Coordinates of C-alpha atoms in Angstrom, one line a residue:
X18 CA -80.0 19.8 -99.3
X19 CA -79.7 18.5 -100.9
X20 CA -81.6 19.9 -97.8
X21 CA -81.4 22.5 -95.3
X22 CA -78.5 24.6 -94.1
X23 CA -77.3 24.3 -90.8
X24 CA -77.2 27.9 -90.0
X25 CA -80.8 28.1 -90.8
X26 CA -82.4 24.9 -90.6
X27 CA -83.1 24.9 -93.4
X28 CA -86.4 26.0 -93.7
X29 CA -83.0 23.5 -91.9
X30 CA -84.2 25.1 -95.3
X31 CA -83.0 25.6 -91.2
X32 CA -79.1 22.8 -92.8
X33 CA -75.4 26.0 -90.7
X34 CA -78.0 24.6 -91.3
X35 CA -76.6 28.7 -91.9
X36 CA -78.0 27.2 -89.1
X37 CA -78.3 26.3 -93.1
X38 CA -79.5 22.9 -92.9
X39 CA -79.9 20.9 -95.6
X40 CA -82.2 17.9 -97.0
X41 CA -80.4 15.2 -98.7
X42 CA -82.4 13.8 -101.6
X43 CA -79.4 12.5 -103.8
X44 CA -78.5 9.1 -104.7
X45 CA -75.9 6.9 -105.7
X46 CA -75.3 4.0 -108.1
X47 CA -74.1 0.5 -107.8
X48 CA -75.1 -0.5 -111.2
X49 CA -71.8 0.1 -112.9
X50 CA -70.4 3.0 -111.7
X51 CA -67.0 2.8 -110.3
X52 CA -66.2 4.0 -106.8
X53 CA -62.9 5.9 -108.0
X54 CA -61.0 7.4 -105.0
X55 CA -63.2 6.2 -102.5
X56 CA -62.0 6.1 -99.2
X57 CA -64.3 3.9 -96.7
X58 CA -66.4 5.1 -94.4
X59 CA -67.3 2.9 -91.7
X60 CA -67.8 -1.0 -92.5
X61 CA -70.0 0.0 -95.5
X62 CA -70.5 2.5 -98.2
X63 CA -67.5 4.9 -99.6
X64 CA -66.8 8.8 -99.6
X65 CA -67.4 9.2 -103.4
X66 CA -69.4 7.4 -105.9
X67 CA -68.4 7.3 -109.6
X68 CA -65.4 9.4 -110.9
X69 CA -65.2 13.2 -112.2
X70 CA -64.5 13.5 -115.8
X71 CA -61.5 15.5 -116.8
X72 CA -62.0 18.7 -118.5
X73 CA -62.4 18.2 -122.2
X74 CA -63.6 19.9 -125.3
X75 CA -63.2 23.4 -126.9
X76 CA -65.2 25.9 -124.9
X77 CA -68.0 27.7 -126.9
X78 CA -69.7 30.9 -125.7
X79 CA -73.6 30.8 -125.3
X80 CA -76.2 28.2 -125.1
X81 CA -78.8 27.1 -122.3
X82 CA -78.2 24.2 -119.7
X83 CA -81.4 22.9 -118.1
X84 CA -81.1 22.1 -114.5
X85 CA -83.8 19.9 -112.3
X86 CA -84.9 21.4 -109.0
X87 CA -85.6 18.9 -106.4
X88 CA -89.4 18.2 -106.0
X89 CA -90.9 20.6 -103.8
X90 CA -87.9 22.7 -103.1
X91 CA -88.3 25.8 -105.2
X92 CA -87.0 29.1 -104.0
X93 CA -89.4 31.4 -102.2
X94 CA -87.3 34.3 -100.9
X95 CA -85.0 36.4 -102.5
X96 CA -83.2 38.9 -100.0
X97 CA -80.0 37.1 -98.6
X98 CA -81.0 37.6 -95.1
X99 CA -83.1 34.5 -95.1
X100 CA -85.8 33.8 -92.4
X101 CA -85.5 30.5 -91.0
X102 CA -88.7 29.2 -92.4
X103 CA -87.1 29.7 -95.7
X104 CA -83.8 28.8 -95.3
X105 CA -82.5 26.1 -97.3
X106 CA -79.3 25.0 -99.4
X107 CA -81.4 25.3 -102.3
X108 CA -82.4 28.9 -101.6
X109 CA -79.0 30.0 -100.4
X110 CA -76.5 27.9 -102.5
X111 CA -78.4 27.3 -105.9
X112 CA -80.6 30.6 -106.0
X113 CA -79.0 33.3 -104.3
X114 CA -75.2 32.7 -104.4
X115 CA -75.7 32.6 -108.1
X116 CA -76.4 36.4 -107.9
X117 CA -75.2 37.7 -104.4
X118 CA -71.6 36.5 -103.4
X119 CA -70.6 36.2 -99.9
X120 CA -67.8 37.4 -98.4
X121 CA -66.0 34.2 -98.3
X122 CA -67.1 31.3 -100.3
X123 CA -66.9 27.4 -99.8
X124 CA -66.3 24.8 -100.5
X125 CA -63.2 24.6 -102.7
X126 CA -64.4 21.9 -105.0
X127 CA -64.7 18.8 -102.8
X128 CA -62.6 20.1 -100.2
X129 CA -64.5 21.5 -97.0
X130 CA -62.6 24.7 -96.9
X131 CA -63.1 28.4 -97.7
X132 CA -62.2 28.9 -101.5
X133 CA -59.7 32.1 -101.7
X134 CA -60.2 32.4 -105.5
X135 CA -64.2 32.8 -105.1
X136 CA -63.9 34.9 -101.8
X137 CA -64.8 38.6 -102.1
X138 CA -62.1 39.4 -99.7
X139 CA -58.6 38.5 -98.5
X140 CA -58.1 36.5 -95.5
X141 CA -59.3 38.2 -92.2
X142 CA -56.7 39.4 -89.9
X143 CA -57.3 39.1 -86.3
X144 CA -55.7 41.2 -83.6
X145 CA -56.2 42.6 -80.0
X146 CA -56.4 39.3 -78.8
X147 CA -58.8 38.1 -81.3
X148 CA -61.2 40.7 -80.6
X149 CA -60.7 42.8 -83.5
X150 CA -61.0 41.6 -87.3
X151 CA -59.7 43.5 -90.3
X152 CA -61.3 42.6 -93.6
X153 CA -59.8 43.8 -96.8
X154 CA -61.9 43.8 -100.0
X155 CA -60.4 42.3 -103.4
X156 CA -60.3 44.9 -105.9
X157 CA -62.2 44.8 -109.1
X158 CA -65.5 43.5 -107.7
X159 CA -68.4 45.4 -108.9
X160 CA -72.1 45.4 -109.1
X161 CA -73.9 44.8 -112.3
X162 CA -74.5 48.6 -112.7
X163 CA -70.8 49.4 -112.6
X164 CA -70.5 50.2 -109.1
X165 CA -67.8 48.9 -106.9
X166 CA -68.6 46.6 -104.2
X167 CA -67.3 48.5 -101.2
X168 CA -66.7 48.1 -97.4
X169 CA -69.9 50.3 -97.0
X170 CA -71.6 47.1 -98.5
X171 CA -70.6 44.8 -95.9
X172 CA -71.7 47.3 -93.1
X173 CA -75.1 47.7 -94.7
X174 CA -75.5 44.0 -94.6
X175 CA -74.6 43.9 -90.9
X176 CA -77.0 47.0 -90.2
X177 CA -79.8 45.4 -92.1
X178 CA -79.5 42.1 -90.4
X179 CA -79.5 43.7 -86.9
X180 CA -82.6 45.5 -87.8
X181 CA -84.3 42.2 -89.0
X182 CA -83.4 40.5 -85.9
X183 CA -84.6 43.5 -83.7
X184 CA -87.9 42.6 -85.3
X185 CA -87.7 39.1 -84.9
X186 CA -85.2 36.6 -84.3
X187 CA -86.9 34.4 -87.0
X188 CA -86.0 36.7 -89.4
X189 CA -82.5 35.1 -90.0
X190 CA -82.1 31.4 -89.9
X191 CA -78.5 31.7 -89.0
X192 CA -79.2 33.5 -85.8
X193 CA -78.0 32.3 -82.3
X194 CA -78.5 34.7 -79.7
X195 CA -75.2 36.3 -78.5
X196 CA -73.4 35.1 -81.7
X197 CA -73.3 37.2 -85.0
X198 CA -74.1 40.0 -85.2
X199 CA -75.0 40.2 -81.3
X200 CA -71.1 39.7 -80.8
X201 CA -70.0 42.5 -83.1
X202 CA -69.7 45.8 -80.9
X203 CA -68.9 48.0 -84.1
X204 CA -68.7 47.4 -87.8
X205 CA -66.8 50.4 -89.5
X206 CA -65.9 51.1 -93.2
X207 CA -62.3 52.2 -92.5
X208 CA -61.8 52.6 -96.0
X209 CA -63.7 52.1 -99.3
X210 CA -62.3 48.5 -99.1
X211 CA -61.5 47.8 -95.5
X212 CA -64.0 46.6 -92.9
X213 CA -63.2 46.6 -89.1
X214 CA -65.2 44.8 -86.8
X215 CA -64.8 45.1 -83.2
X216 CA -66.0 42.4 -81.2
X217 CA -67.3 42.0 -77.8
X218 CA -65.4 39.0 -76.8
X219 CA -62.6 37.0 -78.0
X220 CA -63.5 34.0 -80.5
X221 CA -61.6 31.2 -82.4
X222 CA -60.4 32.8 -85.5
X223 CA -60.9 29.4 -87.5
X224 CA -64.8 29.4 -86.4
X225 CA -65.5 32.9 -87.0
X226 CA -64.1 33.1 -90.4
X227 CA -65.7 29.7 -91.5
X228 CA -69.1 29.7 -89.6
X229 CA -69.6 33.6 -89.4
X230 CA -67.9 35.7 -91.9
X231 CA -69.1 33.0 -94.6
X232 CA -72.6 34.3 -94.0
X233 CA -71.8 37.8 -94.6
X234 CA -73.1 38.7 -97.8
X235 CA -72.3 42.4 -98.9
X236 CA -75.3 43.9 -100.5
X237 CA -75.8 47.1 -102.8
X238 CA -76.3 50.1 -100.3
X239 CA -75.9 52.8 -102.9
X240 CA -79.4 50.9 -104.6
X241 CA -81.1 49.3 -101.7
X242 CA -80.7 51.5 -98.6
X243 CA -84.1 53.1 -99.2
X244 CA -87.6 52.4 -97.7
X245 CA -89.6 52.6 -100.7
X246 CA -89.1 51.8 -104.5
X247 CA -88.8 55.9 -105.3
X248 CA -87.6 56.8 -101.8
X249 CA -84.3 58.6 -101.1
X250 CA -81.2 56.5 -100.2
X251 CA -81.0 56.6 -96.6
X252 CA -78.2 56.4 -93.8
X253 CA -78.6 52.9 -92.9
X254 CA -76.3 53.4 -89.6
X255 CA -79.6 54.8 -88.0
X256 CA -81.2 52.1 -86.4
X257 CA -84.7 53.5 -87.4
X258 CA -83.7 54.0 -91.1
X259 CA -82.3 50.2 -91.2
X260 CA -85.4 48.8 -90.0
X261 CA -87.4 50.9 -92.8
X262 CA -85.2 49.6 -95.2
X263 CA -85.4 46.2 -94.1
X264 CA -89.3 46.2 -93.8
X265 CA -89.3 47.6 -97.7
X266 CA -86.8 44.8 -98.7
X267 CA -88.2 42.0 -96.6
X268 CA -91.8 42.7 -98.2
X269 CA -90.3 42.6 -101.9
X270 CA -88.3 39.4 -101.1
X271 CA -91.4 37.4 -100.2
X272 CA -93.4 38.5 -103.2
X273 CA -92.3 35.8 -105.8
X274 CA -94.7 37.0 -108.7
X275 CA -92.3 40.1 -108.7
X276 CA -89.0 38.4 -108.4
X277 CA -88.0 38.6 -111.8
X278 CA -89.4 42.1 -112.7
X279 CA -88.5 44.1 -109.7
X280 CA -85.5 46.2 -110.4
X281 CA -84.2 45.4 -106.8
X282 CA -83.2 42.1 -107.7
X283 CA -81.5 43.1 -111.1
X284 CA -78.6 44.5 -109.1
X285 CA -76.3 41.6 -108.6
X286 CA -72.6 40.8 -108.2
X287 CA -72.8 37.3 -109.0
X288 CA -72.4 35.4 -112.6
X289 CA -76.1 35.5 -113.1
X290 CA -79.0 37.5 -112.6
X291 CA -82.8 36.2 -112.5
X292 CA -84.6 36.8 -115.9
X293 CA -87.9 35.0 -115.3
X294 CA -89.9 33.1 -112.5
X295 CA -93.2 31.4 -112.8
X296 CA -94.9 31.7 -109.4
X297 CA -97.4 29.1 -110.4
X298 CA -94.8 26.5 -111.2
X299 CA -91.8 27.9 -109.4
X300 CA -89.8 27.5 -112.9
X301 CA -87.1 30.3 -112.9
X302 CA -84.2 31.2 -115.4
X303 CA -81.2 32.8 -114.8
X304 CA -79.3 35.2 -117.5
X305 CA -75.6 35.6 -117.7
X306 CA -74.7 38.7 -115.9
X307 CA -72.2 40.4 -118.6
X308 CA -70.9 42.8 -116.1
X309 CA -69.6 40.0 -113.7
X310 CA -66.3 40.9 -112.6
X311 CA -65.2 37.8 -110.7
X312 CA -62.3 35.4 -111.9
X313 CA -64.4 33.4 -114.6
X314 CA -66.6 35.3 -116.8
X315 CA -70.0 33.1 -117.2
X316 CA -69.8 31.3 -121.1
X317 CA -73.4 29.8 -120.6
X318 CA -75.8 32.5 -121.5
X319 CA -79.0 30.8 -119.9
X320 CA -79.4 28.3 -116.7
X321 CA -83.1 27.3 -116.5
X322 CA -84.2 25.6 -113.3
X323 CA -87.2 23.2 -113.9
X324 CA -89.6 22.2 -111.1
X325 CA -90.7 18.9 -110.8
X326 CA -93.2 17.0 -108.5
X327 CA -91.6 13.7 -108.1
X328 CA -88.2 11.9 -108.4
X329 CA -89.5 9.5 -111.0
X330 CA -90.8 12.4 -113.3
X331 CA -87.3 14.0 -113.1
X332 CA -85.4 11.0 -114.1
X333 CA -87.7 10.3 -116.9
X334 CA -86.7 13.8 -118.2
X335 CA -82.9 13.0 -117.9
X336 CA -83.5 9.6 -119.7
X337 CA -85.2 11.3 -122.3
X338 CA -82.2 13.9 -122.8
X339 CA -84.7 16.9 -121.8
X340 CA -82.5 17.8 -118.9
X341 CA -78.9 18.9 -118.9
X342 CA -78.2 18.0 -115.6
X343 CA -80.2 16.7 -112.2
X344 CA -79.5 14.8 -109.3
X345 CA -80.1 11.0 -109.3
X346 CA -82.2 9.8 -106.3
X347 CA -81.3 6.3 -104.7
X348 CA -84.3 4.8 -106.0
X349 CA -82.9 5.3 -109.7
X350 CA -79.2 4.1 -108.9
X351 CA -79.8 0.8 -110.7
X352 CA -80.2 2.6 -113.8
X353 CA -77.2 4.8 -113.8
X354 CA -75.7 2.4 -116.5
X355 CA -78.5 3.3 -118.8
X356 CA -77.7 7.2 -118.0
X357 CA -74.0 6.8 -119.1
X358 CA -74.9 5.1 -122.1
X359 CA -77.4 7.9 -122.8
X360 CA -74.4 10.3 -122.6
X361 CA -74.6 11.4 -119.2
X362 CA -71.4 11.7 -116.6
X363 CA -72.3 10.5 -113.2
X364 CA -70.8 11.3 -110.0
X365 CA -71.7 11.7 -106.3
X366 CA -70.4 12.0 -102.7
X367 CA -71.6 12.7 -99.3
X368 CA -72.6 16.7 -99.0
X369 CA -70.4 18.3 -96.1
X370 CA -73.0 17.5 -93.5
X371 CA -74.9 14.8 -91.9
X372 CA -78.5 13.0 -92.0
X373 CA -80.7 12.2 -89.2
X374 CA -84.1 11.4 -87.7
X375 CA -85.0 14.7 -85.9
X376 CA -86.2 14.2 -82.2
X377 CA -88.6 16.7 -80.7
X378 CA -87.7 17.4 -77.2
X379 CA -90.8 19.8 -76.6
X380 CA -93.9 17.4 -77.7
X381 CA -95.6 16.9 -74.6
X382 CA -98.3 14.4 -76.4
X383 CA -98.3 11.0 -74.3
X384 CA -95.1 12.3 -72.5
X385 CA -92.8 12.2 -75.6
X386 CA -90.7 15.0 -74.0
X387 CA -90.3 12.8 -71.0
X388 CA -89.6 9.7 -73.0
X389 CA -87.2 11.1 -75.6
X390 CA -85.3 12.9 -72.8
X391 CA -84.1 9.7 -71.5
X392 CA -80.8 9.1 -72.9
X393 CA -81.5 5.0 -72.6
X394 CA -84.4 5.7 -74.8
X395 CA -82.5 7.2 -77.8
X396 CA -79.8 4.7 -77.3
X397 CA -82.4 2.0 -77.8
X398 CA -83.9 3.5 -80.9
X399 CA -80.4 4.1 -82.2
X400 CA -79.9 0.5 -81.9
X401 CA -82.8 -0.2 -84.0
X402 CA -81.4 1.6 -87.2
X403 CA -79.2 -0.9 -89.3
X404 CA -77.2 1.6 -91.0
X405 CA -74.9 -1.0 -93.1
X406 CA -78.2 -2.7 -94.0
X407 CA -79.8 0.3 -95.2
X408 CA -76.8 1.3 -97.4
X409 CA -76.7 -2.4 -99.0
X410 CA -80.5 -2.4 -99.6
X411 CA -81.7 -2.0 -102.9
X412 CA -84.9 -0.6 -101.4
X413 CA -83.1 2.1 -99.8
X414 CA -79.5 3.5 -100.3
X415 CA -78.6 1.0 -103.0
X416 CA -75.1 1.2 -101.8
X417 CA -74.9 4.9 -102.5
X418 CA -74.0 6.1 -99.1
X419 CA -71.5 6.0 -96.3
X420 CA -72.0 5.3 -92.5
X421 CA -72.1 8.2 -90.5
X422 CA -72.8 8.5 -86.6
X423 CA -71.8 12.2 -86.0
X424 CA -72.1 15.9 -86.9
X425 CA -68.8 15.7 -88.9
X426 CA -68.4 13.8 -92.0
X427 CA -65.5 11.5 -92.3
X428 CA -63.6 13.8 -95.0
X429 CA -63.8 16.8 -92.5
X430 CA -60.3 17.8 -91.1
X431 CA -61.9 18.0 -87.6
X432 CA -63.4 14.6 -87.4
X433 CA -62.0 11.9 -85.4
X434 CA -61.3 8.3 -86.6
X435 CA -64.5 7.5 -84.7
X436 CA -67.1 9.3 -86.5
X437 CA -67.9 6.4 -88.9
X438 CA -67.9 4.0 -86.1
X439 CA -71.4 3.3 -84.6
X440 CA -71.6 4.0 -80.9
X441 CA -74.8 2.1 -80.7
X442 CA -74.8 -0.3 -83.7
X443 CA -77.9 -2.1 -85.1
X444 CA -78.8 -4.7 -82.0
X445 CA -82.4 -5.2 -81.2
X446 CA -81.4 -7.5 -78.2
X447 CA -79.4 -4.6 -76.7
X448 CA -82.2 -2.1 -77.3
X449 CA -84.7 -4.5 -75.3
X450 CA -82.3 -5.0 -72.6
X451 CA -81.9 -1.1 -72.3
X452 CA -85.8 -0.7 -71.8
X453 CA -86.1 -3.9 -69.6
X454 CA -83.0 -2.6 -67.3
X455 CA -84.8 0.7 -67.0
X456 CA -88.2 -0.4 -65.9
X457 CA -90.0 -1.1 -69.1
X458 CA -92.1 -4.3 -69.8
X459 CA -91.3 -5.1 -73.4
X460 CA -94.3 -6.6 -75.1
X461 CA -93.1 -7.5 -78.6
X462 CA -95.7 -6.5 -81.1
X463 CA -98.1 -5.3 -78.3
X464 CA -97.5 -2.4 -76.2
X465 CA -94.5 -2.0 -73.9
X466 CA -95.4 0.0 -70.8
X467 CA -93.5 1.5 -67.6
X468 CA -93.5 -0.8 -64.9
X469 CA -91.2 1.0 -62.6
X470 CA -91.8 4.6 -62.4
X471 CA -89.2 6.9 -60.7
X472 CA -85.9 8.5 -61.1
X473 CA -83.7 5.7 -60.1
X474 CA -81.0 3.8 -62.3
X475 CA -83.5 0.9 -62.7
X476 CA -86.4 3.0 -63.4
X477 CA -88.2 4.6 -66.1
X478 CA -87.2 8.3 -65.4
X479 CA -88.6 11.5 -64.5
X480 CA -92.1 12.5 -65.4
X481 CA -93.0 8.9 -67.0
X482 CA -95.8 7.6 -65.0
X483 CA -96.7 3.7 -64.4
X484 CA -98.3 2.2 -67.4
X485 CA -97.0 4.8 -69.7
X486 CA -96.7 3.7 -73.4
X487 CA -94.2 4.4 -75.8
X488 CA -96.2 6.1 -78.9
X489 CA -94.5 8.4 -81.2
X490 CA -95.3 9.7 -84.6
X491 CA -92.6 10.2 -87.3
X492 CA -93.3 12.5 -90.4
X493 CA -90.9 11.9 -93.5
X494 CA -90.2 13.8 -96.7
X495 CA -92.5 12.8 -99.2
X496 CA -89.8 12.6 -102.1
X497 CA -87.7 10.8 -102.5
X498 CA -88.9 7.5 -101.5
X499 CA -85.8 6.8 -99.5
X500 CA -87.4 8.7 -96.5
X501 CA -90.4 6.7 -96.6
X502 CA -88.5 3.1 -96.5
X503 CA -86.0 4.5 -93.7
X504 CA -89.2 5.5 -91.5
X505 CA -91.0 2.3 -92.1
X506 CA -87.8 0.2 -91.5
X507 CA -87.6 2.0 -88.2
X508 CA -91.3 1.6 -87.4
X509 CA -91.2 -2.2 -88.0
X510 CA -88.2 -2.6 -85.5
X511 CA -89.8 -0.8 -83.1
X512 CA -93.0 -2.6 -83.0
X513 CA -91.1 -5.8 -82.6
X514 CA -90.2 -4.1 -79.2
X515 CA -93.8 -3.0 -78.5
X516 CA -92.9 0.6 -79.5
X517 CA -95.5 2.3 -81.7
X518 CA -94.3 4.5 -84.4
X519 CA -96.9 5.9 -86.9
X520 CA -95.3 7.5 -90.1
X521 CA -96.7 9.6 -92.4
X522 CA -95.4 11.8 -95.6
X523 CA -95.1 15.6 -95.9
X524 CA -93.5 17.8 -98.1
X525 CA -89.9 19.2 -97.6
X526 CA -91.1 22.7 -97.3
X527 CA -93.9 21.6 -94.9
X528 CA -91.6 19.8 -92.6
X529 CA -88.9 22.5 -92.2
X530 CA -91.5 25.3 -92.0
X531 CA -94.0 23.6 -89.4
X532 CA -92.3 20.7 -87.5
X533 CA -89.4 23.3 -86.2
X534 CA -89.5 24.3 -82.7
X535 CA -87.7 27.7 -82.9
X536 CA -89.7 28.6 -86.2
X537 CA -93.2 27.1 -85.3
X538 CA -93.4 26.7 -81.4
X539 CA -97.3 26.2 -81.5
X540 CA -96.7 23.1 -83.5
X541 CA -94.5 21.4 -81.2
X542 CA -97.0 19.1 -79.7
X543 CA -98.0 17.8 -83.1
X544 CA -94.6 15.6 -84.0
X545 CA -92.3 13.5 -82.4
X546 CA -89.7 12.8 -85.2
X547 CA -89.4 13.9 -88.5
X548 CA -87.0 13.2 -91.3
X549 CA -86.3 15.3 -94.4
X550 CA -82.7 14.5 -95.3
X551 CA -80.3 16.3 -93.1
X552 CA -78.1 19.5 -92.3
X553 CA -75.3 21.0 -94.6
X554 CA -72.7 22.1 -92.4
X555 CA -70.0 24.9 -92.6
X556 CA -66.2 24.1 -92.9
X557 CA -65.6 24.4 -89.2
X558 CA -68.2 21.9 -88.0
X559 CA -69.2 23.0 -84.5
X560 CA -72.9 23.1 -83.9
X561 CA -73.7 26.2 -82.5
X562 CA -76.9 27.4 -83.5
X563 CA -78.0 24.0 -84.3
X564 CA -77.6 21.7 -81.2
X565 CA -76.7 24.4 -78.2
X566 CA -79.9 25.2 -76.2
X567 CA -80.7 28.6 -77.4
X568 CA -79.9 27.9 -81.4
X569 CA -82.4 29.1 -83.7
X570 CA -81.6 26.0 -86.0
X571 CA -82.1 23.9 -82.8
X572 CA -85.1 22.4 -84.6
X573 CA -86.1 19.8 -82.1
X574 CA -85.1 21.7 -78.9
X575 CA -82.4 19.3 -77.8
X576 CA -80.7 20.8 -74.5
X577 CA -77.5 19.5 -72.8
X578 CA -75.5 21.6 -70.4
X579 CA -72.2 19.5 -71.5
X580 CA -72.8 20.2 -75.3
X581 CA -73.5 23.9 -74.6
X582 CA -70.0 24.2 -72.8
X583 CA -68.2 22.0 -75.5
X584 CA -69.8 24.2 -78.3
X585 CA -68.8 27.6 -76.2
X586 CA -65.1 25.9 -76.3
X587 CA -65.1 25.4 -79.9
X588 CA -66.5 29.0 -80.6
X589 CA -64.3 30.9 -78.1
X590 CA -61.2 28.7 -77.6
X591 CA -58.2 28.8 -79.7
X592 CA -57.6 25.1 -79.8
X593 CA -58.8 23.4 -83.1
X594 CA -59.2 20.2 -81.5
X595 CA -61.7 21.5 -79.1
X596 CA -64.5 20.6 -81.8
X597 CA -63.5 16.9 -81.6
X598 CA -64.9 16.9 -78.2
X599 CA -68.1 18.4 -79.1
X600 CA -68.4 16.0 -82.0
X601 CA -67.7 12.9 -79.9
X602 CA -70.4 14.0 -77.1
X603 CA -73.1 14.7 -79.7
X604 CA -72.7 11.5 -81.4
X605 CA -73.0 9.6 -78.3
X606 CA -75.8 12.0 -76.6
X607 CA -78.1 11.5 -79.6
X608 CA -79.6 15.0 -80.1
X609 CA -80.8 13.0 -83.3
X610 CA -81.1 9.4 -84.3
X611 CA -78.0 9.1 -87.0
X612 CA -78.5 7.7 -90.5
X613 CA -76.2 7.1 -93.1
X614 CA -74.9 10.1 -94.9
X615 CA -76.2 9.8 -98.3
X616 CA -74.3 10.1 -101.4
X617 CA -75.7 13.2 -103.4
X618 CA -75.4 12.0 -107.1
X619 CA -75.5 14.4 -110.0
X620 CA -75.9 13.5 -113.7
X621 CA -74.9 15.9 -116.5
X622 CA -74.5 15.5 -120.0
X623 CA -71.1 14.8 -121.5
X624 CA -71.4 18.0 -123.7
X625 CA -71.1 20.1 -120.6
X626 CA -67.8 20.4 -119.2
X627 CA -65.4 22.8 -117.3
X628 CA -62.7 22.4 -114.5
X629 CA -63.4 19.4 -112.2
X630 CA -63.5 21.3 -109.1
X631 CA -66.5 23.1 -110.8
X632 CA -68.3 19.6 -110.5
X633 CA -66.9 18.4 -107.5
X634 CA -68.9 20.9 -105.3
X635 CA -72.1 19.6 -106.9
X636 CA -72.8 17.0 -103.9
X637 CA -72.5 20.0 -101.6
X638 CA -75.3 21.5 -103.5
X639 CA -73.0 24.4 -104.5
X640 CA -73.3 25.4 -108.2
X641 CA -70.5 27.3 -109.8
X642 CA -72.0 27.5 -113.5
X643 CA -69.6 30.4 -114.6
X644 CA -67.0 27.8 -115.1
X645 CA -69.1 25.4 -117.2
X646 CA -69.2 25.5 -121.0
X647 CA -70.8 23.4 -124.0
X648 CA -68.5 21.8 -126.1

């Protein structure tokens, strides 16, 4: 995110996706970096790029770390109930998580699993046929004003979330109707440190913990449960009061000019608090929370998050030594050797997630919805994407990516051996045959049209009239340039088969806020395809909320009865392998067009060190700066 969180699309920005979805803009290096510890992912690419340096040097307290923001991806929302239009891994992982810690933290270094050490609670206990969940908070965690983090703070979050969703389902990017918090019959603080959830039906404990409870963020009820700045503390168990509280907090969370000055946002339980925010440039600074009660007190005093308008400008500041750390775009991976010579460590890996070209199944312009609704058309388009060629190309991934053809990366313990094998490999001849076999007259470099309308096996498909041409637009993220190269390559291949794909750039923020059917249904007729990177996913990689028919993070409005059934089995069943069947169906049914899983590559000065796990999580866009120190 790198991009969007899957649970939210991040405004999927939607990436899980909390449906956080995250956009990927990281890169890798083939110019001198060693793929240490890499495991193959398909026929080309590797799962890691470079090597993590060993912890070294004598830690010292204090100092400042300058961190580059991704171009156009600054944070615009502070309350940890993030609307779909703002939801991205940049907002949730790099901004809010430094201040407000989730109930259950992930990943654990590079491992896609919950991190017990950084979680606020012990492993949840499931009983009553998996319909009762008991959560025991760890002792010792406090808010920055000294008040303890209590079970009531967890219940406060749930009550606020319900109030937000009652006003509008768009108020939480992680929302899927019928799931959290709809599936919670009651949430009770049975003691100061214990929360008991009564669920309306049974759920797979692995899924509920990894994909639901990881999005629960205790909020300071004794400070925030009010409807105005000078109002009294209210009983948030009252739906009317909860709505008033949410309305007040949401308004404040949308006012960047007051982010650093509003006392609300100074009550934190994370290792850092916001100390400066420039509404004009989106520069922001974080100061160490001296009262942080987690397992590691922050040593670095100040984190400066510096905005950039382009990847080139960012890289130039790296090379000049003006940044402590930043991602390295694929465009610049050939210069990684120079970065190393300048005193930087360089490491990258695919994030926990997947990359794609999003398809819009609700675009009625030129019958796009009818055309993309045909599986054979989606198969033909996937046959035009040359993942191994893209990865090897110096104008695209520069070797810094791994082949990926599904919703789970090869590193996921839930992924099958086929996840890195192309179900529809690059084969323009196969793409042409699919079109011709289904009633299209293919006119290379011309206009391919439907000759045999109808719903038979050798006809174009329901709703596609005779003479219909295939005209699609494809909007891509303006930075980094990788997105332009990929989009242009697909359009070029399509033109050879008489398919017209027009390409145009948009900013990351524009794409996730506007070309997103659940968040902006009125704009569904403006776009056929878009690519901004991909989705970041949670440890248990079911696509509930993302590719089920009613998912709030279902950006392109994909709908499949079979997918809905499989997702439901992943969520409610007890078989951990159920998600493999879901992954297999989605990778062949093509809710999106699969792209390589790009390495998100980070560079940081060798004067900065810490435990390896504190840097291994960087490709997942997750920062744990409390473990860093300057030597």
